[in-house]
PDB file of C-alpha atoms and ligand atoms in Angstrom:
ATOM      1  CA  UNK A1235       0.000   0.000   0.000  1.00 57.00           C
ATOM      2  CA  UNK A1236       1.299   3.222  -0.861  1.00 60.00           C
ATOM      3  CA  UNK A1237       2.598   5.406   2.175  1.00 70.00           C
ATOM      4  CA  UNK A1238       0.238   7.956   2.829  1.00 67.00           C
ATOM      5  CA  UNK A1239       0.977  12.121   3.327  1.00 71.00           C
ATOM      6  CA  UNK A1240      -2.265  12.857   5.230  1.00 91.00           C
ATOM      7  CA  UNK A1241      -4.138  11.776   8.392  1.00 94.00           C
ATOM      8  CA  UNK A1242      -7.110  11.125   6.013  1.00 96.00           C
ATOM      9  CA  UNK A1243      -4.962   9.258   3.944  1.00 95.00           C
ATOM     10  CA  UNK A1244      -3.614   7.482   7.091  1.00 96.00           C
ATOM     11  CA  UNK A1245      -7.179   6.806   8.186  1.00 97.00           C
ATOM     12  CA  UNK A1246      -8.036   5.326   4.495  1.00 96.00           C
ATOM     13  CA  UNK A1247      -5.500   3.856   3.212  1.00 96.00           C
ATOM     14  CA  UNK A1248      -5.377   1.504   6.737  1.00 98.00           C
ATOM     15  CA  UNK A1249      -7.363  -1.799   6.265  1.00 98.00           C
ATOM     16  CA  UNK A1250      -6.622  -5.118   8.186  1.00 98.00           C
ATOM     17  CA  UNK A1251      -3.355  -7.278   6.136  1.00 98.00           C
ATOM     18  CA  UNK A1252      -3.763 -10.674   6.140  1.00 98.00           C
ATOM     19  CA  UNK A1253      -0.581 -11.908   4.133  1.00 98.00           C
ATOM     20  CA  UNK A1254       2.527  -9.869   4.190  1.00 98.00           C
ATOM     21  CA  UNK A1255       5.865  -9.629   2.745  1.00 98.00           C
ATOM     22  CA  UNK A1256       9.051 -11.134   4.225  1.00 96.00           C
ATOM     23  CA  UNK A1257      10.851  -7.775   4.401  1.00 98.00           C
ATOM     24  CA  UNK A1258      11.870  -7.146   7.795  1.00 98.00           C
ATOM     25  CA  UNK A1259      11.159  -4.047   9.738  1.00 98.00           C
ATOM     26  CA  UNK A1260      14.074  -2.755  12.021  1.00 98.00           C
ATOM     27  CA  UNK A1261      13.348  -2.250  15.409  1.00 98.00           C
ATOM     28  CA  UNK A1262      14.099   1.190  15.324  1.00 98.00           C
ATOM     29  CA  UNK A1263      11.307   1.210  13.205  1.00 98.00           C
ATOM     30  CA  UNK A1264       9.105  -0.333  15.370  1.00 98.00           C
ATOM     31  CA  UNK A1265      10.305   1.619  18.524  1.00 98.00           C
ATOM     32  CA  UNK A1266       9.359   5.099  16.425  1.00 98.00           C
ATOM     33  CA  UNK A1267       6.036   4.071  15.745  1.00 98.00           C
ATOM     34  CA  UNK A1268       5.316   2.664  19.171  1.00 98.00           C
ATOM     35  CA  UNK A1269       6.720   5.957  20.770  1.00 98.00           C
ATOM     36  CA  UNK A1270       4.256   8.002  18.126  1.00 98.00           C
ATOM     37  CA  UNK A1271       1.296   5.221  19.364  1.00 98.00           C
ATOM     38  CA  UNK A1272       2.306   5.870  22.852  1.00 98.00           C
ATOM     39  CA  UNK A1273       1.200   9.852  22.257  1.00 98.00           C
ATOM     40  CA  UNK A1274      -2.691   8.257  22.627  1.00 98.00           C
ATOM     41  CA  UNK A1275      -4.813  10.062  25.864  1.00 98.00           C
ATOM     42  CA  UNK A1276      -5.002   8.099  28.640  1.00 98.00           C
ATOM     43  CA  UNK A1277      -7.570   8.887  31.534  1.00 97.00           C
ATOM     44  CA  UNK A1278      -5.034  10.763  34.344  1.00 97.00           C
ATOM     45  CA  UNK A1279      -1.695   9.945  31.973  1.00 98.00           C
ATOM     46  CA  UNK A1280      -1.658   5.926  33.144  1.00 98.00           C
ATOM     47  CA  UNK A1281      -0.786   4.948  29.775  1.00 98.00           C
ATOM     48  CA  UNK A1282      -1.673   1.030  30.236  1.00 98.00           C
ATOM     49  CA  UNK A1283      -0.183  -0.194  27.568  1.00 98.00           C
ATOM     50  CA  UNK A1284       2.112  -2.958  27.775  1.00 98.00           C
ATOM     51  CA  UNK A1285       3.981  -4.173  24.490  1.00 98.00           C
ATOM     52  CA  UNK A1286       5.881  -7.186  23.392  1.00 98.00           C
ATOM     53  CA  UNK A1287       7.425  -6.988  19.696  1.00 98.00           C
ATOM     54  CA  UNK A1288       8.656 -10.221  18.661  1.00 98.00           C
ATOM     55  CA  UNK A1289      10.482 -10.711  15.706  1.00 98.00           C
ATOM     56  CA  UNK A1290      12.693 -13.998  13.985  1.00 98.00           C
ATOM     57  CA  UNK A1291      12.420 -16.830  15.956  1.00 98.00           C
ATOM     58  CA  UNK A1292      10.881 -15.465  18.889  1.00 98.00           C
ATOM     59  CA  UNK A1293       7.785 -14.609  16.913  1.00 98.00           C
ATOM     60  CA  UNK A1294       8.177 -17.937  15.147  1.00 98.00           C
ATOM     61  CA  UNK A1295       8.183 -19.811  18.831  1.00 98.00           C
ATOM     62  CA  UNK A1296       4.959 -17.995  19.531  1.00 98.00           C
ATOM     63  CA  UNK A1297       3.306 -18.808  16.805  1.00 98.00           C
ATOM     64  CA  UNK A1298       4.341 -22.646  16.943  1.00 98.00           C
ATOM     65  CA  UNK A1299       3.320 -22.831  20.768  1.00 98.00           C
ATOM     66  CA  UNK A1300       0.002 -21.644  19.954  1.00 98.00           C
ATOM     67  CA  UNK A1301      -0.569 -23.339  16.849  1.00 98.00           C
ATOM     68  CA  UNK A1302       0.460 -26.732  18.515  1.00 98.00           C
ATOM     69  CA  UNK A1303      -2.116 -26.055  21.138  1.00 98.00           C
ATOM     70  CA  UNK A1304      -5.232 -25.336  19.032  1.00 98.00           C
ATOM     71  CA  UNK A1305      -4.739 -28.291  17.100  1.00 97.00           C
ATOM     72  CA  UNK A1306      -4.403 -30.168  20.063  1.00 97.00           C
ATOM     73  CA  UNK A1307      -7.708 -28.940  22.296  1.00 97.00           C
ATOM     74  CA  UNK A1308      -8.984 -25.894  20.856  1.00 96.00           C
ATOM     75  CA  UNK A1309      -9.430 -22.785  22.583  1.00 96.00           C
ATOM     76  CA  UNK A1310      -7.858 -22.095  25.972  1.00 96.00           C
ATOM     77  CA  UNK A1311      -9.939 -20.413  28.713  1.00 85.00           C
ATOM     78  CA  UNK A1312     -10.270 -16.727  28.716  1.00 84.00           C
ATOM     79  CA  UNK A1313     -10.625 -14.356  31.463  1.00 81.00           C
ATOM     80  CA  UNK A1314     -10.975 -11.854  28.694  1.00 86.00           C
ATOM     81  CA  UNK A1315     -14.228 -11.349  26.630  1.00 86.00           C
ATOM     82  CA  UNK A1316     -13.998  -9.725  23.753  1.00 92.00           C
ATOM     83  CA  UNK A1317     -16.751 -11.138  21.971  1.00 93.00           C
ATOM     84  CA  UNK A1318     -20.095 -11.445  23.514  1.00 93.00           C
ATOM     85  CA  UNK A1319     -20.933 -15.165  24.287  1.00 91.00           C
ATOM     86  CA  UNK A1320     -24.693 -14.913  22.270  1.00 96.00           C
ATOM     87  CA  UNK A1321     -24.793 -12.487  18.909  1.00 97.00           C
ATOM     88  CA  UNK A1322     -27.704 -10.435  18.541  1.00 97.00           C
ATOM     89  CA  UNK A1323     -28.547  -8.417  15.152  1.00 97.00           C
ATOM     90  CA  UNK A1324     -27.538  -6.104  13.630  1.00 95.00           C
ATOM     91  CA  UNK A1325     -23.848  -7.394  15.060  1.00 96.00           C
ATOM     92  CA  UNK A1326     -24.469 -10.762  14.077  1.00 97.00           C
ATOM     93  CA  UNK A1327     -24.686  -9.938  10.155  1.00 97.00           C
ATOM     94  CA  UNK A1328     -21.913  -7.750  10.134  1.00 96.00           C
ATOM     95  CA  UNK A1329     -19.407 -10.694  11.691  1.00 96.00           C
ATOM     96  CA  UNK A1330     -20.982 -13.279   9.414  1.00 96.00           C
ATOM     97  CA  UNK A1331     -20.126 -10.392   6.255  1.00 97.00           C
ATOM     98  CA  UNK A1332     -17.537 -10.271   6.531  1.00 97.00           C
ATOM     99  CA  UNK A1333     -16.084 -13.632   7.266  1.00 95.00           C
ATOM    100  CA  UNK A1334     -18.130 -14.460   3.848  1.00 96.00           C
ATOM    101  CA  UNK A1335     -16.681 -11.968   1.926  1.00 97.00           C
ATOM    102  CA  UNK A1336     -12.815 -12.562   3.217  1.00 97.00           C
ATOM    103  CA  UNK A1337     -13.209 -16.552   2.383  1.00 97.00           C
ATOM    104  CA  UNK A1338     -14.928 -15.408  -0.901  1.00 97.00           C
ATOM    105  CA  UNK A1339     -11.652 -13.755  -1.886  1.00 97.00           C
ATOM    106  CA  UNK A1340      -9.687 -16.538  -0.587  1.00 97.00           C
ATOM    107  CA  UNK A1341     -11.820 -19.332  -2.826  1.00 97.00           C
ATOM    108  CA  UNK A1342     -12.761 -20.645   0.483  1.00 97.00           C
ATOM    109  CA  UNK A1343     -16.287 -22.591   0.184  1.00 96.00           C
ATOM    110  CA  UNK A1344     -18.710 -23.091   3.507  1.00 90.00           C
ATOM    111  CA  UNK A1345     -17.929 -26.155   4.779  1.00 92.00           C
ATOM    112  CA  UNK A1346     -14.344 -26.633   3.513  1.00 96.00           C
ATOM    113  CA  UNK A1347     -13.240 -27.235   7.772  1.00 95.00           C
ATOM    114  CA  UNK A1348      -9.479 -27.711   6.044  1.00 97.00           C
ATOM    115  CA  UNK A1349      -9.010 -24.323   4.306  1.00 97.00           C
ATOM    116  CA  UNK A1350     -11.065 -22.383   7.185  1.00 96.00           C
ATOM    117  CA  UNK A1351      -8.689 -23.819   9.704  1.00 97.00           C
ATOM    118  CA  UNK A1352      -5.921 -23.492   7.765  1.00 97.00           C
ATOM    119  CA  UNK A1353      -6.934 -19.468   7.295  1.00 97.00           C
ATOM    120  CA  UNK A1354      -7.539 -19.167  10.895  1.00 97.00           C
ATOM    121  CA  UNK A1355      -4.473 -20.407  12.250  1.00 98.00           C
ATOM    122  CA  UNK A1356      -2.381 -18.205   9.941  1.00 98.00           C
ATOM    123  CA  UNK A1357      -3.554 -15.510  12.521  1.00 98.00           C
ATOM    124  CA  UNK A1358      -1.317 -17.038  15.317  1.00 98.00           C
ATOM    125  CA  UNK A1359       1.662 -16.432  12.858  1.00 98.00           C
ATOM    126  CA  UNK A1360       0.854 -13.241  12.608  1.00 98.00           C
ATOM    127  CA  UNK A1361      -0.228 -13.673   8.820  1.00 98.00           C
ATOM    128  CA  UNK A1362       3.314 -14.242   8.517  1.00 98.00           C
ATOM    129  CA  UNK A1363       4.255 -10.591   9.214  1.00 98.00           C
ATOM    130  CA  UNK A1364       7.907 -10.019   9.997  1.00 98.00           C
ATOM    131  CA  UNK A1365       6.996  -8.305  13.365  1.00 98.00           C
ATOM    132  CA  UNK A1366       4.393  -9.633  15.199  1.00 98.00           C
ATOM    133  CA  UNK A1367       3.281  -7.432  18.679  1.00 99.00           C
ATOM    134  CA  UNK A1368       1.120  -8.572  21.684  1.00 98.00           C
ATOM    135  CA  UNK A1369      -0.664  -6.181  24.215  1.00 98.00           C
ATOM    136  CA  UNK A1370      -1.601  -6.797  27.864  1.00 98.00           C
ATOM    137  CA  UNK A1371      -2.562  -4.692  30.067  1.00 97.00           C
ATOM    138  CA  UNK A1372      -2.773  -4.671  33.910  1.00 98.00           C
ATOM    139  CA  UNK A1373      -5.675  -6.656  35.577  1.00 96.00           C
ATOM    140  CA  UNK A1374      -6.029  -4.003  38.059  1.00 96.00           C
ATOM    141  CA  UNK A1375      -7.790  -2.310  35.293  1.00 95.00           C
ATOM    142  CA  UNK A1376     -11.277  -2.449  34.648  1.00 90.00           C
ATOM    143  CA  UNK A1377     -13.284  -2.164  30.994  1.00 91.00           C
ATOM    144  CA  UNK A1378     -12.436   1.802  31.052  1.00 92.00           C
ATOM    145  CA  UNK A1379      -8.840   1.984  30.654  1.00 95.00           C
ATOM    146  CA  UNK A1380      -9.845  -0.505  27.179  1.00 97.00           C
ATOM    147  CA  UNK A1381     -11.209   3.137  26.108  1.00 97.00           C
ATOM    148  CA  UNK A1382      -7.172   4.319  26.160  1.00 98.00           C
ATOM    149  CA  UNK A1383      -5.554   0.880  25.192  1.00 98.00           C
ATOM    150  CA  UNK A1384      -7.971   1.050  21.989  1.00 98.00           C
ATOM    151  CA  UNK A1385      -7.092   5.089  21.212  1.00 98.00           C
ATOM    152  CA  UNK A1386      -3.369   3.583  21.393  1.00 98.00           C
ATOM    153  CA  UNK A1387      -3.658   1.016  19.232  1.00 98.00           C
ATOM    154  CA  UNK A1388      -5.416   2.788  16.485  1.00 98.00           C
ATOM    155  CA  UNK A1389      -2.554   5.441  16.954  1.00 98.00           C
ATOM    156  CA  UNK A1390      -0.277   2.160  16.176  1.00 98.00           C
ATOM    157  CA  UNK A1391      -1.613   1.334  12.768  1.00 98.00           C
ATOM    158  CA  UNK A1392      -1.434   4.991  11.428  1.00 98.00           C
ATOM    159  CA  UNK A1393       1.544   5.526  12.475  1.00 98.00           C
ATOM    160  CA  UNK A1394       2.432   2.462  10.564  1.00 98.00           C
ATOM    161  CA  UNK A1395       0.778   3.789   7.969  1.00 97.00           C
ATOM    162  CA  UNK A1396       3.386   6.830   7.752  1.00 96.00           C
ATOM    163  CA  UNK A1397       5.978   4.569   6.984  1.00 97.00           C
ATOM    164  CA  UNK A1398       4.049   2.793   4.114  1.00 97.00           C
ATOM    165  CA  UNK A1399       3.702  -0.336   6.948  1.00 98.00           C
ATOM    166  CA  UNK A1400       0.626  -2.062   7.669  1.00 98.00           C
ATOM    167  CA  UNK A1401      -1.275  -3.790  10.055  1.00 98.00           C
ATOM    168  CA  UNK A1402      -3.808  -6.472  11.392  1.00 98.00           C
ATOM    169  CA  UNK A1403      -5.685  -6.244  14.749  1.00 98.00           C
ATOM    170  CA  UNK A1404      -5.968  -9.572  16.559  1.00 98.00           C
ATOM    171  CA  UNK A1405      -8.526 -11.134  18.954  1.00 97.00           C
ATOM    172  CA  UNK A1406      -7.403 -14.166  18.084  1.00 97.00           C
ATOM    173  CA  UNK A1407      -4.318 -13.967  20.697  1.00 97.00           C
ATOM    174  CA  UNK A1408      -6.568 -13.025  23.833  1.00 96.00           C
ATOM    175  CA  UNK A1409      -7.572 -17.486  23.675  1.00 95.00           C
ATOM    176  CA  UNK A1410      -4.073 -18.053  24.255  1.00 97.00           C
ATOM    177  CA  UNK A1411      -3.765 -16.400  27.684  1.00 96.00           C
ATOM    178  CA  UNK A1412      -1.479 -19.213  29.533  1.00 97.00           C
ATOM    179  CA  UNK A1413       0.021 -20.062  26.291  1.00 98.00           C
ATOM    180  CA  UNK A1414       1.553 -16.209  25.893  1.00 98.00           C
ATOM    181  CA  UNK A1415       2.088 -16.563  29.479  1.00 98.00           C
ATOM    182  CA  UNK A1416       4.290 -19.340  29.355  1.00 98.00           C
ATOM    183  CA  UNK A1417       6.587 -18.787  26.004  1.00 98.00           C
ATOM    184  CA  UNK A1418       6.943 -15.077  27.017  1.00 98.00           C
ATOM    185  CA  UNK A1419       7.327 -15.607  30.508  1.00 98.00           C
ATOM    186  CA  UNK A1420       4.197 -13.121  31.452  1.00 98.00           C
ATOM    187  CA  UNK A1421       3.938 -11.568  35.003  1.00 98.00           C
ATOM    188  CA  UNK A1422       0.583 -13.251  36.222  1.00 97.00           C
ATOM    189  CA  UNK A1423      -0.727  -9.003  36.681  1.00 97.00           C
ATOM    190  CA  UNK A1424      -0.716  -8.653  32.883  1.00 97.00           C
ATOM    191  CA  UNK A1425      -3.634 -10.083  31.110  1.00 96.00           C
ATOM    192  CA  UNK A1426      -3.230 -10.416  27.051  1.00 97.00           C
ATOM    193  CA  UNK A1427      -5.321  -7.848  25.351  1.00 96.00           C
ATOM    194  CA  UNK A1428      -4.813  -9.124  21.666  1.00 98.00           C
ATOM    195  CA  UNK A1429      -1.911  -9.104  19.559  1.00 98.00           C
ATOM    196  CA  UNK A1430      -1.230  -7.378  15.562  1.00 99.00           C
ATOM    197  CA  UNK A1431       0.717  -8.341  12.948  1.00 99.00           C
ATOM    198  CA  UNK A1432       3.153  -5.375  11.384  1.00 99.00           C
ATOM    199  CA  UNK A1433       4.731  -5.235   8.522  1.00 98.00           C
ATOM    200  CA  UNK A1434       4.616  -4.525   4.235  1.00 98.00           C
ATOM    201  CA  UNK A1435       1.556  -6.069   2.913  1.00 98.00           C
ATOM    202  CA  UNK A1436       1.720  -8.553   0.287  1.00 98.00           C
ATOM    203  CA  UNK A1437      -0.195  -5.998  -2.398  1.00 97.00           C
ATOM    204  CA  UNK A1438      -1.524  -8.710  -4.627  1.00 97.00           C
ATOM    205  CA  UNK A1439      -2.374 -10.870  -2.096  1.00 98.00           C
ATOM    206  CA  UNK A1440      -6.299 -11.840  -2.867  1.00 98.00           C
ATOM    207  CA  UNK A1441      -6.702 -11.474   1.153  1.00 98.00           C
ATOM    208  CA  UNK A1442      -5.627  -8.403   1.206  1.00 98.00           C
ATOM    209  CA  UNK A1443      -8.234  -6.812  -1.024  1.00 98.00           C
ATOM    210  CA  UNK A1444     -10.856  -7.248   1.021  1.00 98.00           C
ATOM    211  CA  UNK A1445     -12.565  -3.164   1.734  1.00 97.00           C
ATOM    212  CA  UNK A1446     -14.734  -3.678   4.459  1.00 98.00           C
ATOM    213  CA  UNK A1447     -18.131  -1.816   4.414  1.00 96.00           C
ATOM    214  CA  UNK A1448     -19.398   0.941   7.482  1.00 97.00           C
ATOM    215  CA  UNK A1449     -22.299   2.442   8.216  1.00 97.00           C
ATOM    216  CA  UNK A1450     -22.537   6.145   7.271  1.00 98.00           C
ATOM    217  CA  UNK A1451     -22.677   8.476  10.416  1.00 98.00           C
ATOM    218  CA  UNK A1452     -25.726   9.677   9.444  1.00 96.00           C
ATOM    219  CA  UNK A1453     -27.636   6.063  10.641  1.00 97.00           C
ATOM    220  CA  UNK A1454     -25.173   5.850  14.063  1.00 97.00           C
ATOM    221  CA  UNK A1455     -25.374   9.518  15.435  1.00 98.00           C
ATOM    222  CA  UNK A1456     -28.435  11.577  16.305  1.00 97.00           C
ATOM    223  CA  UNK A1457     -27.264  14.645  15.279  1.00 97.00           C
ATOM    224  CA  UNK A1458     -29.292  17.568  17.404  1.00 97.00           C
ATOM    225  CA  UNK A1459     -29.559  21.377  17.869  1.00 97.00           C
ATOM    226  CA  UNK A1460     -27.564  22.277  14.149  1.00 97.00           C
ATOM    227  CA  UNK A1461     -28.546  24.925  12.390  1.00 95.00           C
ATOM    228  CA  UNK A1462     -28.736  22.979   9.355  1.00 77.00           C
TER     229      UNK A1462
HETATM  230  C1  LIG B 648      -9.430  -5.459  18.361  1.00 85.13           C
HETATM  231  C2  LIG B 648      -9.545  -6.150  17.030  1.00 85.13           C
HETATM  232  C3  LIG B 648      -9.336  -7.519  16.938  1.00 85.13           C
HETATM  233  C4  LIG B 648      -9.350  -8.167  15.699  1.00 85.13           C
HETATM  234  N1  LIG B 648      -9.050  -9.493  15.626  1.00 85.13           N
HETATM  235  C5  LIG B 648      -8.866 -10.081  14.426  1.00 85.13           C
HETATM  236  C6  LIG B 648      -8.346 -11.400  14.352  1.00 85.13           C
HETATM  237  O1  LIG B 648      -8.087 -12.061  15.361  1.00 85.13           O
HETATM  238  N2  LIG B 648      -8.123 -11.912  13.112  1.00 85.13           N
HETATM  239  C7  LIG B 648      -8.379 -11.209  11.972  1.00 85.13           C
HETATM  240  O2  LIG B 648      -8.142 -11.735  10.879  1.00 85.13           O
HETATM  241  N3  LIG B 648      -8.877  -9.957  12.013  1.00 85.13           N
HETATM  242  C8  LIG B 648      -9.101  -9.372  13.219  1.00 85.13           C
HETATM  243  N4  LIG B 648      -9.549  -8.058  13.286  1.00 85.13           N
HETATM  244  C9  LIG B 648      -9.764  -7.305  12.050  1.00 85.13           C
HETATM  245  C10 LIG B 648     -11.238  -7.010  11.772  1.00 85.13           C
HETATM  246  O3  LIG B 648     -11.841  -8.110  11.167  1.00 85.13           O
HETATM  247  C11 LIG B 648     -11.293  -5.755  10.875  1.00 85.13           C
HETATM  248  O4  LIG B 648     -10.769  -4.653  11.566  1.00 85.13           O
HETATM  249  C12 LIG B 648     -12.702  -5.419  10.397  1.00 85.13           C
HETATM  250  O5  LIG B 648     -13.243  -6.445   9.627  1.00 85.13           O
HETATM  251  C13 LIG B 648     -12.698  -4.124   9.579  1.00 85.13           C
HETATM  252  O6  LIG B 648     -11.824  -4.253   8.478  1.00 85.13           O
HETATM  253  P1  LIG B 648     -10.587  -3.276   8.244  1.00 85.13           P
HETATM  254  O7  LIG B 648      -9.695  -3.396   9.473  1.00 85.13           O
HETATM  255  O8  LIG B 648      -9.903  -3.793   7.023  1.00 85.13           O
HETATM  256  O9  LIG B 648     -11.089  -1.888   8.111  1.00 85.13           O
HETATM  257  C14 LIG B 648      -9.628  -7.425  14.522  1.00 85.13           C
HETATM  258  C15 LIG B 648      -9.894  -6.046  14.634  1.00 85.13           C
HETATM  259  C16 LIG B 648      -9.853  -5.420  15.862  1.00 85.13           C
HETATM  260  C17 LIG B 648     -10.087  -3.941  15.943  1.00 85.13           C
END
C-alpha cells in the first residue's frame, strides 16, 4: 500500500493485512512508531499499555506454541471477553459479512473445515508478518482503561501507515492467555489484550483486497440542535 501524506490518507488507506511480505522491519522502526502510538490520551496519563514486539524466531516460537495447542484442544480459557458469548442483530450480520466476503476472496467454500482452519491459524503467525506485537494490560484495570488501550492502538496502525507499513488487529491472541504466558514468561498481573501483525503487505495478495463496508454516520449519530 502506498505510504500515505495525510491523516485522512492514514485513516483510508489503513485496512486489516492478512498476508505480508518477508521484508523485515528494524526495530528502530518499530520503537518510532510505538513511541508516536504511545502519544494516545489516557484517563489521568496511566498509559496502560504494555507491548511485546517479537520478531525472527521469537515470533516464530509464539506462533508454533500456539498453533500446537489449538490443534491439540482448541481454545484455551479466557478471562478476557472480547466477543459477547450470544450475537444479537444487527452485530451478528456484520461478523458473518464479513467472514463471507474474506473466504470469498480466498476461494474458500462453507464447509471446507481444512481451508477455514488453515486461514484461521495463519492468525497465530501473525499472517506471517515479519513483526508480530502482543498487548496486555494490567488486571487491576477495569473495561475503562480498554477506552485508552484502543485510542493507542489505532494510533499504532497509522503511524504504521506513515511509513508505508501495515497492520492487522488480533482477537485471536486473547484465547491463548497461559500459552503467551508461558513462552513469554508473562507476570501473572498482565492479562493479554490481543496481539497485531506489522509489517509490508503482500499488495496482490487476494486477502488483502478485502474493503470492508461501514455504516454512514448519518444512521449511528443523532445529530441535534444544528442549524442545518
Ligand atoms: C481489536 C480487534 C481484533 C481483531 N481481531 C482479528 C483477528 O483475530 N483476526 C483477523 O483476521 N482480524 C481481526 N480483526 C480485524 C477485523 O476483522 C477488521 O478490523 C474489520 O473487519 C474491519 O476491516 P478493516 O480493518 O480492514 O477496516 C480485529 C480487529 C480489531 C479492531
Amino acid at each position: 500500500m502506498n505510504t500515505p501524506v495525510s491523516i485522512k490518507d492514514a485513516i483510508h488507506t489503513r485496512h486489516s493485512i492478512r498476508r505480508f511480505l518477508p521484508a523485515p522491519v528494524a526495530a528502530d522502526t518499530v520503537r518510532e512508531i510505538l513511541d508516536l502510538a504511545a502519544r494516545a490520551p489516557s484517563g489521568t496519563n496511566v498509559q496502560p499499555w504494555k507491548v511485546y514486539a517479537l520478531a525472527g524466531p521469537e515470533k516464530e516460537a509464539l506462533g508454533r506454541a500456539i498453533t500446537e495447542k489449538y490443534l491439540a484442544s482448541g481454545f484455551e480459557k479466557t478471562d478476557f471477553d472480547y466477543y459477547p458469548k450470544e450475537w444479537v442483530e444487527p452485530w451478528l450480520s456484520r461478523r458473518r459479512k464479513v467472514g463471507a466476503d474474506l473466504y470469498a476472496l480466498l476461494g474458500i467454500v462453507k464447509g471446507d473445515k481444512e481451508r477455514m482452519t488453515g486461514q484461521w491459524i495463519r492468525n497465530y503467525r501473525f499472517f506471517d508478518a515479519p513483526v508480530g506485537l502482543i498487548f496486555t494490560i494490567d488486571r487491576i484495570f477495569g473495561s475503562g482503561m480498554l477506552l485508552d488501550y484502543g485510542m493507542f492502538l489505532e494510533n499504532l496502525m497509522l503511524a504504521a501507515r506513515a511509513f508505508g507499513l501495515d497492520t492487522c488487529p488480533q482477537a485471536a491472541f486473547s484465547d491463548f492467555q497461559n500459552t503467551i504466558r508461558q513462552t513469554l514468561g508473562l507476570p501473572e498481573n498482565e492479562r493479554v489484550i490481543c496481539g497485531m501483525a506489522l509489517g509490508y503487505a503482500e499488495p496482490e495478495a487476494p486477502e488483502n483486497q478485502l474493503i470492508t463496508e461501514r455504516v454512514p454516520a448519518r444512521e449511528f449519530t443523532d445529530f441535534r440542535g444544528f442549524a442545518q
